[in-house]
PDB file of C-alpha atoms in Angstrom:
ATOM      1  CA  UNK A   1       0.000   0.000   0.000  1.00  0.00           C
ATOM      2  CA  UNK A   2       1.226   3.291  -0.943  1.00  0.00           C
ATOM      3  CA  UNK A   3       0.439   6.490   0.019  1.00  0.00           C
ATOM      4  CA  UNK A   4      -0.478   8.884  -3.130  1.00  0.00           C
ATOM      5  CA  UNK A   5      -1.858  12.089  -1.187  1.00  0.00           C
ATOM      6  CA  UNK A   6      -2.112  13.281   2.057  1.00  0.00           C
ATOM      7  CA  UNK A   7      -5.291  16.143   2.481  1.00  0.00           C
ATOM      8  CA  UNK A   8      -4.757  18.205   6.048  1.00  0.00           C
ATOM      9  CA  UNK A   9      -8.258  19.383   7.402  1.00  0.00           C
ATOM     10  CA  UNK A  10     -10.697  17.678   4.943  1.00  0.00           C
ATOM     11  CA  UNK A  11     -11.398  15.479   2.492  1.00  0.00           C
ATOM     12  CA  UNK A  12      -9.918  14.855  -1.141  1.00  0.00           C
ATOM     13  CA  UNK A  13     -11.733  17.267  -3.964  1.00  0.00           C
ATOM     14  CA  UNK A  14     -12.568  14.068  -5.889  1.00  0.00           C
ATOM     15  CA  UNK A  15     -15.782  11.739  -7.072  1.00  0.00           C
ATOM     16  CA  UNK A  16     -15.660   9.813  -3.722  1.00  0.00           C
ATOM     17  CA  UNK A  17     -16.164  12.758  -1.423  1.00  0.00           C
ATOM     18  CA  UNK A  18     -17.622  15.449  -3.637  1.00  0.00           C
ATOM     19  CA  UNK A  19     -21.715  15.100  -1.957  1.00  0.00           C
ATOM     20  CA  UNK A  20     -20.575  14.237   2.199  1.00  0.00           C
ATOM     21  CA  UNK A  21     -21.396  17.732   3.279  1.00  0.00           C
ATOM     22  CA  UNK A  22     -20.575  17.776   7.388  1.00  0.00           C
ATOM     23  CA  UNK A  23     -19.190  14.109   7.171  1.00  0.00           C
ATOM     24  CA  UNK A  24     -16.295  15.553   5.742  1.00  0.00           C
ATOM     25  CA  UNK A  25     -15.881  17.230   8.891  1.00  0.00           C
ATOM     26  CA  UNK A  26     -14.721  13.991  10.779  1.00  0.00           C
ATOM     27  CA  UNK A  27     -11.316  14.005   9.469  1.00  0.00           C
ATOM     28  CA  UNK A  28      -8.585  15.828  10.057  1.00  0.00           C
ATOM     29  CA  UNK A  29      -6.328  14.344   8.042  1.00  0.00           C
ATOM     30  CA  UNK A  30      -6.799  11.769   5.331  1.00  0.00           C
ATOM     31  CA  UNK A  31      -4.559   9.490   3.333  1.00  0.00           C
ATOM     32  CA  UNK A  32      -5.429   8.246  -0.542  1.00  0.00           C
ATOM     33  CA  UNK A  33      -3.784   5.114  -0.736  1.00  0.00           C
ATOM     34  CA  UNK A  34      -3.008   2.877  -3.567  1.00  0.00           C
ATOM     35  CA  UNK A  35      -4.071  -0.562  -3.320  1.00  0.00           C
ATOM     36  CA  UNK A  36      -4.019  -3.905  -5.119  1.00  0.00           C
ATOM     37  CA  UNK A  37      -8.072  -3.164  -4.966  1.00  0.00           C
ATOM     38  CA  UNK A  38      -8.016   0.682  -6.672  1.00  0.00           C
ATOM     39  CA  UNK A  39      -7.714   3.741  -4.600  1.00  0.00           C
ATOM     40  CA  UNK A  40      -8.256   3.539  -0.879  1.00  0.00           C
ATOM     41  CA  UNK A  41      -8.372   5.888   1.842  1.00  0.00           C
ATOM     42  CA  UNK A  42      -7.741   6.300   5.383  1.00  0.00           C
ATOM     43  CA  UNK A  43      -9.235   8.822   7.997  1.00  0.00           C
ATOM     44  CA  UNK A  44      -7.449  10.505  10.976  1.00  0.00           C
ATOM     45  CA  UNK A  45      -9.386  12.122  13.576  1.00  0.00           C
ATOM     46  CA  UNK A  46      -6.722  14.101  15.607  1.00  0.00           C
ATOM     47  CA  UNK A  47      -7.148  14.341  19.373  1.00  0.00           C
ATOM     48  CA  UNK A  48      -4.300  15.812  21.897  1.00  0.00           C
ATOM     49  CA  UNK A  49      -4.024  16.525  25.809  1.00  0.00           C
ATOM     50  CA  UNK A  50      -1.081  18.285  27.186  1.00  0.00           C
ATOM     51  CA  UNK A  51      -3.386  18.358  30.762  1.00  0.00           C
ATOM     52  CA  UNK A  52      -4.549  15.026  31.020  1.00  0.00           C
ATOM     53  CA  UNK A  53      -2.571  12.575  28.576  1.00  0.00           C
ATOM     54  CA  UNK A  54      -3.586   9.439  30.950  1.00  0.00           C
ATOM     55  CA  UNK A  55      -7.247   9.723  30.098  1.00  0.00           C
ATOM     56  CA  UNK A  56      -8.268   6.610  28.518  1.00  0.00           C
ATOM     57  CA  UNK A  57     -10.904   6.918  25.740  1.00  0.00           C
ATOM     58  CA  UNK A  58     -13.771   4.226  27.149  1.00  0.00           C
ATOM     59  CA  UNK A  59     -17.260   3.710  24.947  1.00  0.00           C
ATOM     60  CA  UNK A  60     -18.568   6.459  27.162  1.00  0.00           C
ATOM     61  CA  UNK A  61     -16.029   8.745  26.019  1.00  0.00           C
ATOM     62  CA  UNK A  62     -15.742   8.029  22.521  1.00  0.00           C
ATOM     63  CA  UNK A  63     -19.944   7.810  22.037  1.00  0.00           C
ATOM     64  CA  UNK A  64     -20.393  11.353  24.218  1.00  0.00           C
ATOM     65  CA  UNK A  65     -22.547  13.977  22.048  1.00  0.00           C
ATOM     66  CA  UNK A  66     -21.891  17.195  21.384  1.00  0.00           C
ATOM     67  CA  UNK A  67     -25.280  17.636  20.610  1.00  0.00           C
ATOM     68  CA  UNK A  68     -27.780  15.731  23.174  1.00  0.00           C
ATOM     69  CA  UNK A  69     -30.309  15.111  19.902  1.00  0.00           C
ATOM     70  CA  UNK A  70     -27.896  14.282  17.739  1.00  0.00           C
ATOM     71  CA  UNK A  71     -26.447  10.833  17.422  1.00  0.00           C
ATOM     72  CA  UNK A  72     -23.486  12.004  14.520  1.00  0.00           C
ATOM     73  CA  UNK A  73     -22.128  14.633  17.096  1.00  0.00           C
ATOM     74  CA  UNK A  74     -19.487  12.043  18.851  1.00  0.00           C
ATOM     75  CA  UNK A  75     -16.291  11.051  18.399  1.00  0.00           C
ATOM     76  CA  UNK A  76     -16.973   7.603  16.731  1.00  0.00           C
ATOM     77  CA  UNK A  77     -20.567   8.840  15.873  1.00  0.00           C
ATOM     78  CA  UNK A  78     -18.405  11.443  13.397  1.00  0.00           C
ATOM     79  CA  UNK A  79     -16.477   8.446  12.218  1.00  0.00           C
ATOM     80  CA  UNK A  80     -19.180   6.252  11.794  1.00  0.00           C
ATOM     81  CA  UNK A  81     -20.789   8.856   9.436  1.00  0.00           C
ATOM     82  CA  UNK A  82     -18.255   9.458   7.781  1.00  0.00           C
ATOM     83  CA  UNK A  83     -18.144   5.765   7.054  1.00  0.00           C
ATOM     84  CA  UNK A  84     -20.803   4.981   6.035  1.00  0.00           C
ATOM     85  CA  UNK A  85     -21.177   8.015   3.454  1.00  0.00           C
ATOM     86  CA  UNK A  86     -18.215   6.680   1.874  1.00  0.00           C
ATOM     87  CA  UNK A  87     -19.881   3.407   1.821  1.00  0.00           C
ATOM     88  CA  UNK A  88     -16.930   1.775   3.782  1.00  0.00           C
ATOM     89  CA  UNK A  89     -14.128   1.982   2.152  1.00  0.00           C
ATOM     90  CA  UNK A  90     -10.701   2.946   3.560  1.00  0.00           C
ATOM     91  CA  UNK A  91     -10.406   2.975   7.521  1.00  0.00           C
ATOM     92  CA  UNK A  92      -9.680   5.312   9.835  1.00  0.00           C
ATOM     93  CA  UNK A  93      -7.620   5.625  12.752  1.00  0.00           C
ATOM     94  CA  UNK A  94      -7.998   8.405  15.954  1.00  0.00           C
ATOM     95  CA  UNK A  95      -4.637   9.202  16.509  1.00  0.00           C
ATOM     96  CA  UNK A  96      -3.803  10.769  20.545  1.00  0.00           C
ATOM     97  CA  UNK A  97      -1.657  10.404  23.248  1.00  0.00           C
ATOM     98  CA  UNK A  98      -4.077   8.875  25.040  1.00  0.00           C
ATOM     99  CA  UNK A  99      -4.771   5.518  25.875  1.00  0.00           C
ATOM    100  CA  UNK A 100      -7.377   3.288  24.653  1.00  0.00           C
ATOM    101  CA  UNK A 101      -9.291   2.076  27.456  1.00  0.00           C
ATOM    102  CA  UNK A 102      -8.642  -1.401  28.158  1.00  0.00           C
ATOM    103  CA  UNK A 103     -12.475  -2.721  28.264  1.00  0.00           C
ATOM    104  CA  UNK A 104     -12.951  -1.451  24.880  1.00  0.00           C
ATOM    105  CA  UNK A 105      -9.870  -3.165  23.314  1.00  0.00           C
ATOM    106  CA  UNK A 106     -11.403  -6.327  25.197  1.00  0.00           C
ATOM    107  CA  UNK A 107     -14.668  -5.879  24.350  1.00  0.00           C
ATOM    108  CA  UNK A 108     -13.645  -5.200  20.422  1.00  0.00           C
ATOM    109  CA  UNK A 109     -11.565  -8.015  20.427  1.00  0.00           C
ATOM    110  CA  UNK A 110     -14.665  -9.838  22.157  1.00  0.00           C
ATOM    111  CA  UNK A 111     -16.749  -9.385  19.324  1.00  0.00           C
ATOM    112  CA  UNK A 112     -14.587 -10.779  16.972  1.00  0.00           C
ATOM    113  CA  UNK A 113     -13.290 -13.994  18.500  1.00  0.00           C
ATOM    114  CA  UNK A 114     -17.425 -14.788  18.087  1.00  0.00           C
ATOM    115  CA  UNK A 115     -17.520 -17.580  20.740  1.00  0.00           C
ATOM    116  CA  UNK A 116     -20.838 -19.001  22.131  1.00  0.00           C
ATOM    117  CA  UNK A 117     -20.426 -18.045  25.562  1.00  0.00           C
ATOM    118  CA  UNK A 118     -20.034 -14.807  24.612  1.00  0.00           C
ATOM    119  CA  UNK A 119     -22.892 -13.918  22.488  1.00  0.00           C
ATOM    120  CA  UNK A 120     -25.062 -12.641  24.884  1.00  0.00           C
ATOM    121  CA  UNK A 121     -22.150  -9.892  25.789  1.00  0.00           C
ATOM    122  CA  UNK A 122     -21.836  -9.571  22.469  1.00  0.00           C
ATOM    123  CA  UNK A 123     -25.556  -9.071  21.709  1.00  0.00           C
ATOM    124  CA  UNK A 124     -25.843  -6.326  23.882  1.00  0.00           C
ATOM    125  CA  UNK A 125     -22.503  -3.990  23.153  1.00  0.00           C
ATOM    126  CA  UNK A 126     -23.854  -4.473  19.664  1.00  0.00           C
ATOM    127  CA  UNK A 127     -27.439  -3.322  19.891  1.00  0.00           C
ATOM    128  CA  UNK A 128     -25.664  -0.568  21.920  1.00  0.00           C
ATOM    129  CA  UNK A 129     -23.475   0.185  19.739  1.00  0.00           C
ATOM    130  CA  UNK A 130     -25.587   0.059  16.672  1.00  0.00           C
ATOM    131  CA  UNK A 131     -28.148   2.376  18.584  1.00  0.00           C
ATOM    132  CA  UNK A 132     -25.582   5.146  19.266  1.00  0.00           C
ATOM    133  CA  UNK A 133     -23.874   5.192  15.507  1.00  0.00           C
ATOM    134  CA  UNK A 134     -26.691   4.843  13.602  1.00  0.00           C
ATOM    135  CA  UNK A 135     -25.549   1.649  12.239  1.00  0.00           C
ATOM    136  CA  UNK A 136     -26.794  -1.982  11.523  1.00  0.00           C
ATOM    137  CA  UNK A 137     -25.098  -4.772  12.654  1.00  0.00           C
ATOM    138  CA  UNK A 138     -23.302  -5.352   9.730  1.00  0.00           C
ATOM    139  CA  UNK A 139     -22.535  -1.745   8.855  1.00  0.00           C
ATOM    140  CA  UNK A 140     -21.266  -1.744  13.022  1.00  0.00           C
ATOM    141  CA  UNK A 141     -18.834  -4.847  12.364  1.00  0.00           C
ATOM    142  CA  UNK A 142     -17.151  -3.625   9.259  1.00  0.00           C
ATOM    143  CA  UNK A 143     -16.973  -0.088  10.776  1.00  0.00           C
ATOM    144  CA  UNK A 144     -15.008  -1.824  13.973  1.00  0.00           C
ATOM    145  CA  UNK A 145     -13.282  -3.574  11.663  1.00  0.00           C
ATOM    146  CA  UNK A 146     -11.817  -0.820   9.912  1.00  0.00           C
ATOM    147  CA  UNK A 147     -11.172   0.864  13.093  1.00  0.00           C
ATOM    148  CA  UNK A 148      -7.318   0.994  13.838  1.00  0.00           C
ATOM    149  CA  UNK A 149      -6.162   1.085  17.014  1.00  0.00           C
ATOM    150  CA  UNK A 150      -2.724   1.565  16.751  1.00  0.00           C
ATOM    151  CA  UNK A 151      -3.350   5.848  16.787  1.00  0.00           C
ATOM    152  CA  UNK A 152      -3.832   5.541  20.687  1.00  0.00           C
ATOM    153  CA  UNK A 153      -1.394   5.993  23.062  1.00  0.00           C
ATOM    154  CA  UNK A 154       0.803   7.967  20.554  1.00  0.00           C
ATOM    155  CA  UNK A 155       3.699  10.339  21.015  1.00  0.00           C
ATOM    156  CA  UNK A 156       3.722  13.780  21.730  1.00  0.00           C
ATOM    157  CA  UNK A 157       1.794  16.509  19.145  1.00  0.00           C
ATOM    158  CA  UNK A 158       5.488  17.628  18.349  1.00  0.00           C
ATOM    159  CA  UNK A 159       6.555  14.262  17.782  1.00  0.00           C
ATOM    160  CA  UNK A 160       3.365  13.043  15.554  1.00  0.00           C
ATOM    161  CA  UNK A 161       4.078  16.258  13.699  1.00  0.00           C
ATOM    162  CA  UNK A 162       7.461  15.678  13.081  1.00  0.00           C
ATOM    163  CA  UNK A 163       6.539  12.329  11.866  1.00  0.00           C
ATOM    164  CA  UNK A 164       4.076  12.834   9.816  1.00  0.00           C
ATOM    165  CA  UNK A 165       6.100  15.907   8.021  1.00  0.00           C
ATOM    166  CA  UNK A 166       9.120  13.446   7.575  1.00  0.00           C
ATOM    167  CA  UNK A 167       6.659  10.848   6.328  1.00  0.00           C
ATOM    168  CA  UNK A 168       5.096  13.138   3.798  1.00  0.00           C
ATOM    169  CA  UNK A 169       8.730  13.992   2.456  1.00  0.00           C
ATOM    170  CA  UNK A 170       9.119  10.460   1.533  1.00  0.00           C
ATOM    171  CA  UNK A 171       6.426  10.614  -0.740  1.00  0.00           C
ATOM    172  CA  UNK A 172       8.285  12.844  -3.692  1.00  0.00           C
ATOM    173  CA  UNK A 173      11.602  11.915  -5.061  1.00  0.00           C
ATOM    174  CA  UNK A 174      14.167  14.849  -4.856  1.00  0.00           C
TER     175      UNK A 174
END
């Protein structure tokens, strides 16, 4: 996979994005990427705390509105949006220097080991879940499927700057 463009506060001016009106608004920076499969993208959503960088990011957290009456107005209920509009292709990534709380790692990881004694659990932090992004059950698993996790827990805003810049410098041959 190769990245072909990098877009800072947006989305690409092309066919894929051109109708997602406040969607677009869910990424802060996004990656085209050139796959095997065609063009592919992936989503950053950009969160930093210099005052409280041990906050984990639980389902409470990540599914808090903005907007009480509006659903689309979290964290993941941007994301989710944002998915879907683009029908689900590409994945996305919240990149912090916070921590991922460790009950949602387990539960995510829950969901997808699928075992029987667990589908009662699993029932119920997927009707959840579902309820709060606006998503059927199969738009919810491929959305927490595309979800990476790795942007938690990352380095410093200086440091992710610095490499992202000397990422994006790789991209063009001198």
């Amino acid at each position: 996979t190769d990245v072909t463009a990098v877009k800072v506060e947006g989305l690409p001016p092309d066919e894929v994005h051109a109708q997602l009106g406040e969607h677009g608004q869910a990424a802060d920076v996004t990656l085209t990427l050139k796959t095997d499969a065609g063009t592919a993208y992936r989503y950053l959503q950009l969160k930093h705390s210099a005052s409280n960088p041990q906050l984990g990011w639980s389902w409470s957290r990540l599914l808090a509105r903005r907007s009480a009456n509006n659903r689309g107005s979290s964290v993941l209920g941007k994301l989710a949006g944002l998915m879907k509009a683009v029908e689900f292709k590409g994945g996305f990534s919240i990149v912090t220097n916070q921590p991922l709380s460790e009950s949602v790692a387990a539960d995510i990881e829950r969901l997808f080991a699928d075992r029987a004694e667990q589908q009662a659990e699993n029932a119920e932090l997927i009707g959840r879940l579902s309820k709060e992004l606006g998503l059927g059950k199969q738009q919810l698993l491929t959305f927490l499927k595309a979800w990476d996790l790795k942007g938690f827990s990352a380095s410093s805003r200086l440091s992710i700057e610095s490499e992202l810049l000397q990422y994006v410098s790789t991209l063009y041959d001198a």
